[in-house]
């Protein structure tokens, strides 16, 4: 089975431009997560969805960031306008709720998108 | 709030030496999961192991083993007979286990392991 697929792998853009990162979760998974990794802050959760519905966006840094999940097989993370401090690696992950009172709770990560904002 | 601390920022060993990575966590939850992930130089995050808080049995899987001690809130990870391909950053992570928890992961800062030939 294919894993979590992210595109693009690398994105270089200029300050002020709109950036859209894409993610295709593992088929059948009902949770989707967006993380950001920087040297200063490490890995931090931005937002997560359950069954396509945003559950917790408390990690989204500011209004310039938005995320959508229009269907079970696709999600986007958009930054508009982008700033140099947004430069980071953005990871998407998905997991499956195994039911029976406890989640299966293993997140599988995509290869990440390395974003550079000049 | 949950917190994961990996005090070792970098470990350097010679091939075939054992490497033990320390992880200490804080949580108010009585039921939770602990994880180790590996991030090789290529950048992807690879799931290695998961442990339930109610199961303190320590296990060995190939060259990997882990020591979970609830009394000290520690979840240490050992690579036996290290190889150059083990060079990577290793992350310890913690998540709640309830159905409404959303599987949110809290990561430690990571430990960079360098295995020299």
Tab-separated table of C-alpha atoms in Angstrom:
chain	number	residue	atom	x	y	z
A	1	UNK	CA	0.000	0.000	0.000
A	2	UNK	CA	1.156	3.519	-0.713
A	3	UNK	CA	2.116	5.609	2.269
A	4	UNK	CA	1.279	9.227	2.931
A	5	UNK	CA	2.063	11.246	-0.166
A	6	UNK	CA	3.055	14.886	0.023
A	7	UNK	CA	3.686	17.340	-2.762
A	8	UNK	CA	5.727	19.183	-3.638
A	9	UNK	CA	8.850	17.814	-1.955
A	10	UNK	CA	10.551	21.184	-2.211
A	11	UNK	CA	9.081	24.639	-2.624
A	12	UNK	CA	10.978	27.876	-3.014
A	13	UNK	CA	8.969	31.052	-3.106
A	14	UNK	CA	9.287	34.736	-2.474
A	15	UNK	CA	7.906	36.574	0.497
A	16	UNK	CA	4.298	37.574	-0.015
A	17	UNK	CA	3.439	34.735	-2.361
A	18	UNK	CA	0.775	32.130	-1.667
A	19	UNK	CA	2.002	28.615	-0.962
A	20	UNK	CA	-0.115	25.467	-1.076
A	21	UNK	CA	1.109	22.174	0.300
A	22	UNK	CA	-0.738	18.971	-0.525
A	23	UNK	CA	-1.240	15.669	1.220
A	24	UNK	CA	-2.830	12.353	0.351
A	25	UNK	CA	-3.282	10.202	3.466
A	26	UNK	CA	-3.133	6.430	3.592
A	27	UNK	CA	-6.370	5.008	2.221
A	28	UNK	CA	-8.847	4.211	4.994
A	29	UNK	CA	-7.194	6.366	7.628
A	30	UNK	CA	-9.579	8.702	9.397
A	31	UNK	CA	-7.140	11.092	11.073
A	32	UNK	CA	-4.904	13.540	9.266
A	33	UNK	CA	-2.287	15.756	10.867
A	34	UNK	CA	-0.127	18.646	9.709
A	35	UNK	CA	3.180	19.241	11.510
A	36	UNK	CA	5.947	21.779	11.073
A	37	UNK	CA	9.606	21.090	11.844
A	38	UNK	CA	12.124	23.843	12.486
A	39	UNK	CA	15.482	23.927	14.191
A	40	UNK	CA	14.220	26.318	16.838
A	41	UNK	CA	10.891	24.722	17.697
A	42	UNK	CA	11.337	21.104	16.655
A	43	UNK	CA	8.261	19.174	15.551
A	44	UNK	CA	5.011	20.925	16.343
A	45	UNK	CA	1.435	20.004	15.517
A	46	UNK	CA	-0.386	22.627	13.491
A	47	UNK	CA	-3.819	21.125	12.953
A	48	UNK	CA	-5.550	17.770	12.727
A	49	UNK	CA	-8.691	16.425	11.123
A	50	UNK	CA	-10.977	13.520	11.965
A	51	UNK	CA	-13.206	12.247	9.171
A	52	UNK	CA	-12.378	15.384	7.174
A	53	UNK	CA	-13.467	17.727	9.986
A	54	UNK	CA	-10.896	20.021	11.633
A	55	UNK	CA	-10.747	19.124	15.315
A	56	UNK	CA	-7.919	21.183	16.753
A	57	UNK	CA	-6.218	24.068	14.979
A	58	UNK	CA	-4.675	25.592	18.085
A	59	UNK	CA	-1.206	25.031	16.674
A	60	UNK	CA	-1.775	27.106	13.556
A	61	UNK	CA	0.587	30.042	14.056
A	62	UNK	CA	-1.593	32.793	12.663
A	63	UNK	CA	-4.365	33.658	10.244
A	64	UNK	CA	-2.009	33.430	7.313
A	65	UNK	CA	-2.202	29.670	7.696
A	66	UNK	CA	-5.250	27.681	6.677
A	67	UNK	CA	-5.924	23.995	6.112
A	68	UNK	CA	-8.695	22.122	4.390
A	69	UNK	CA	-9.712	18.538	3.864
A	70	UNK	CA	-12.390	18.442	1.169
A	71	UNK	CA	-12.508	14.655	1.116
A	72	UNK	CA	-10.981	11.620	2.788
A	73	UNK	CA	-8.102	11.391	0.340
A	74	UNK	CA	-6.836	14.948	0.111
A	75	UNK	CA	-5.784	17.828	2.320
A	76	UNK	CA	-4.091	21.169	1.742
A	77	UNK	CA	-2.154	23.545	3.933
A	78	UNK	CA	-2.065	27.072	2.593
A	79	UNK	CA	0.079	30.022	3.632
A	80	UNK	CA	-0.979	33.396	2.336
A	81	UNK	CA	1.011	35.597	2.323
A	82	UNK	CA	4.187	33.660	3.036
A	83	UNK	CA	7.024	35.086	5.122
A	84	UNK	CA	10.665	34.031	5.529
A	85	UNK	CA	9.944	32.765	9.059
A	86	UNK	CA	7.581	30.187	7.539
A	87	UNK	CA	10.590	28.381	6.096
A	88	UNK	CA	10.480	24.863	7.526
A	89	UNK	CA	9.732	21.262	6.691
A	90	UNK	CA	6.017	20.557	6.740
A	91	UNK	CA	4.899	17.014	7.404
A	92	UNK	CA	1.554	15.395	6.885
A	93	UNK	CA	0.645	12.249	8.808
A	94	UNK	CA	-2.365	9.966	8.966
A	95	UNK	CA	-3.629	7.360	11.387
A	96	UNK	CA	-6.518	5.006	11.932
A	97	UNK	CA	-8.861	4.871	14.870
A	98	UNK	CA	-9.047	1.180	15.683
A	99	UNK	CA	-12.202	1.470	17.745
A	100	UNK	CA	-13.004	-0.689	20.772
A	101	UNK	CA	-12.375	2.172	23.140
A	102	UNK	CA	-8.844	2.993	22.162
A	103	UNK	CA	-7.375	4.465	19.042
A	104	UNK	CA	-4.800	2.484	17.124
A	105	UNK	CA	-2.799	5.603	17.371
A	106	UNK	CA	0.126	5.080	15.074
A	107	UNK	CA	0.806	8.053	12.872
A	108	UNK	CA	2.479	7.416	9.543
A	109	UNK	CA	4.281	10.365	8.052
A	110	UNK	CA	4.828	11.570	4.542
A	111	UNK	CA	8.268	12.519	3.270
A	112	UNK	CA	7.629	16.187	4.038
A	113	UNK	CA	7.713	19.399	2.026
A	114	UNK	CA	10.758	21.591	2.506
A	115	UNK	CA	9.579	25.186	2.158
A	116	UNK	CA	11.962	28.073	1.642
A	117	UNK	CA	10.550	31.580	1.628
A	118	UNK	CA	13.054	34.125	0.346
B	1	UNK	CA	0.163	19.514	29.483
B	2	UNK	CA	2.277	16.771	28.020
B	3	UNK	CA	6.012	17.090	27.694
B	4	UNK	CA	8.762	14.873	26.310
B	5	UNK	CA	12.413	15.485	27.096
B	6	UNK	CA	15.369	13.966	25.302
B	7	UNK	CA	18.357	15.260	27.197
B	8	UNK	CA	20.943	13.920	24.764
B	9	UNK	CA	21.218	16.144	21.717
B	10	UNK	CA	23.881	14.108	19.941
B	11	UNK	CA	25.568	10.738	20.415
B	12	UNK	CA	28.549	9.550	18.435
B	13	UNK	CA	29.604	5.896	18.443
B	14	UNK	CA	31.740	3.536	16.455
B	15	UNK	CA	30.040	0.824	14.469
B	16	UNK	CA	29.027	-2.255	16.494
B	17	UNK	CA	28.773	-0.318	19.737
B	18	UNK	CA	25.431	-0.226	21.523
B	19	UNK	CA	23.548	3.068	21.708
B	20	UNK	CA	20.957	3.938	24.347
B	21	UNK	CA	18.704	6.932	23.867
B	22	UNK	CA	17.025	8.460	26.888
B	23	UNK	CA	13.471	9.744	26.975
B	24	UNK	CA	11.588	11.195	29.928
B	25	UNK	CA	7.965	12.219	29.673
B	26	UNK	CA	5.332	14.091	31.640
B	27	UNK	CA	1.602	13.527	31.414
B	28	UNK	CA	-1.451	13.649	33.636
B	29	UNK	CA	-3.150	10.916	31.671
B	30	UNK	CA	-3.318	7.463	33.169
B	31	UNK	CA	-3.511	5.839	29.764
B	32	UNK	CA	-1.189	6.884	26.985
B	33	UNK	CA	1.095	5.675	24.222
B	34	UNK	CA	4.816	6.156	23.774
B	35	UNK	CA	6.625	6.037	20.463
B	36	UNK	CA	10.020	6.157	18.865
B	37	UNK	CA	10.449	7.580	15.375
B	38	UNK	CA	13.572	7.716	13.232
B	39	UNK	CA	14.467	10.541	10.857
B	40	UNK	CA	17.337	9.525	8.564
B	41	UNK	CA	19.328	12.101	6.579
B	42	UNK	CA	16.801	11.815	3.748
B	43	UNK	CA	14.312	13.573	6.026
B	44	UNK	CA	11.283	11.328	6.300
B	45	UNK	CA	9.912	10.271	9.683
B	46	UNK	CA	9.781	6.524	10.142
B	47	UNK	CA	7.724	4.838	12.853
B	48	UNK	CA	9.790	2.370	14.892
B	49	UNK	CA	7.911	1.251	17.992
B	50	UNK	CA	4.870	1.961	20.142
B	51	UNK	CA	4.232	1.102	23.753
B	52	UNK	CA	1.013	1.257	25.810
B	53	UNK	CA	1.169	2.787	29.261
B	54	UNK	CA	-0.510	-0.240	30.809
B	55	UNK	CA	2.060	-2.665	29.466
B	56	UNK	CA	5.497	-2.266	30.992
B	57	UNK	CA	6.900	-5.420	29.502
B	58	UNK	CA	10.132	-4.611	27.771
B	59	UNK	CA	10.824	-6.187	24.437
B	60	UNK	CA	13.452	-6.757	21.864
B	61	UNK	CA	12.833	-6.485	18.156
B	62	UNK	CA	15.877	-7.343	16.111
B	63	UNK	CA	18.588	-4.886	17.082
B	64	UNK	CA	16.105	-2.585	18.812
B	65	UNK	CA	15.016	-2.867	22.410
B	66	UNK	CA	13.253	-0.553	24.802
B	67	UNK	CA	12.996	-0.078	28.523
B	68	UNK	CA	9.713	1.408	29.709
B	69	UNK	CA	9.578	2.341	33.387
B	70	UNK	CA	6.372	4.018	34.467
B	71	UNK	CA	7.734	4.718	37.950
B	72	UNK	CA	10.382	7.035	36.532
B	73	UNK	CA	8.391	8.165	33.465
B	74	UNK	CA	11.143	6.941	31.182
B	75	UNK	CA	11.049	5.187	27.837
B	76	UNK	CA	14.607	4.476	26.763
B	77	UNK	CA	15.562	2.960	23.430
B	78	UNK	CA	18.629	0.877	22.636
B	79	UNK	CA	20.204	-0.012	19.333
B	80	UNK	CA	22.428	-3.051	19.700
B	81	UNK	CA	25.491	-3.494	17.501
B	82	UNK	CA	24.981	-0.188	15.744
B	83	UNK	CA	25.506	0.160	12.013
B	84	UNK	CA	26.264	3.172	9.849
B	85	UNK	CA	22.705	3.030	8.498
B	86	UNK	CA	21.457	3.736	12.018
B	87	UNK	CA	22.790	7.280	11.741
B	88	UNK	CA	19.720	9.464	12.088
B	89	UNK	CA	17.787	11.674	14.454
B	90	UNK	CA	15.593	9.698	16.818
B	91	UNK	CA	12.449	11.181	18.314
B	92	UNK	CA	10.532	10.030	21.330
B	93	UNK	CA	6.833	10.932	21.335
B	94	UNK	CA	3.801	10.698	23.587
B	95	UNK	CA	0.083	10.674	22.909
B	96	UNK	CA	-3.127	10.302	24.844
B	97	UNK	CA	-5.007	7.087	24.376
B	98	UNK	CA	-8.661	8.013	24.736
B	99	UNK	CA	-11.058	7.927	21.800
B	100	UNK	CA	-11.468	11.677	21.880
B	101	UNK	CA	-7.759	12.312	22.134
B	102	UNK	CA	-7.241	12.518	18.445
B	103	UNK	CA	-3.950	10.700	18.637
B	104	UNK	CA	-2.085	13.975	19.017
B	105	UNK	CA	1.651	13.437	19.322
B	106	UNK	CA	3.962	15.474	21.503
B	107	UNK	CA	7.554	15.065	20.358
B	108	UNK	CA	10.817	15.389	22.195
B	109	UNK	CA	13.596	17.494	20.745
B	110	UNK	CA	15.317	14.522	19.145
B	111	UNK	CA	18.720	12.877	19.574
B	112	UNK	CA	21.120	12.817	16.664
B	113	UNK	CA	22.991	9.523	16.428
B	114	UNK	CA	26.152	9.344	14.390
B	115	UNK	CA	27.584	5.895	13.799
B	116	UNK	CA	31.119	5.973	12.471
B	117	UNK	CA	32.589	3.067	10.507
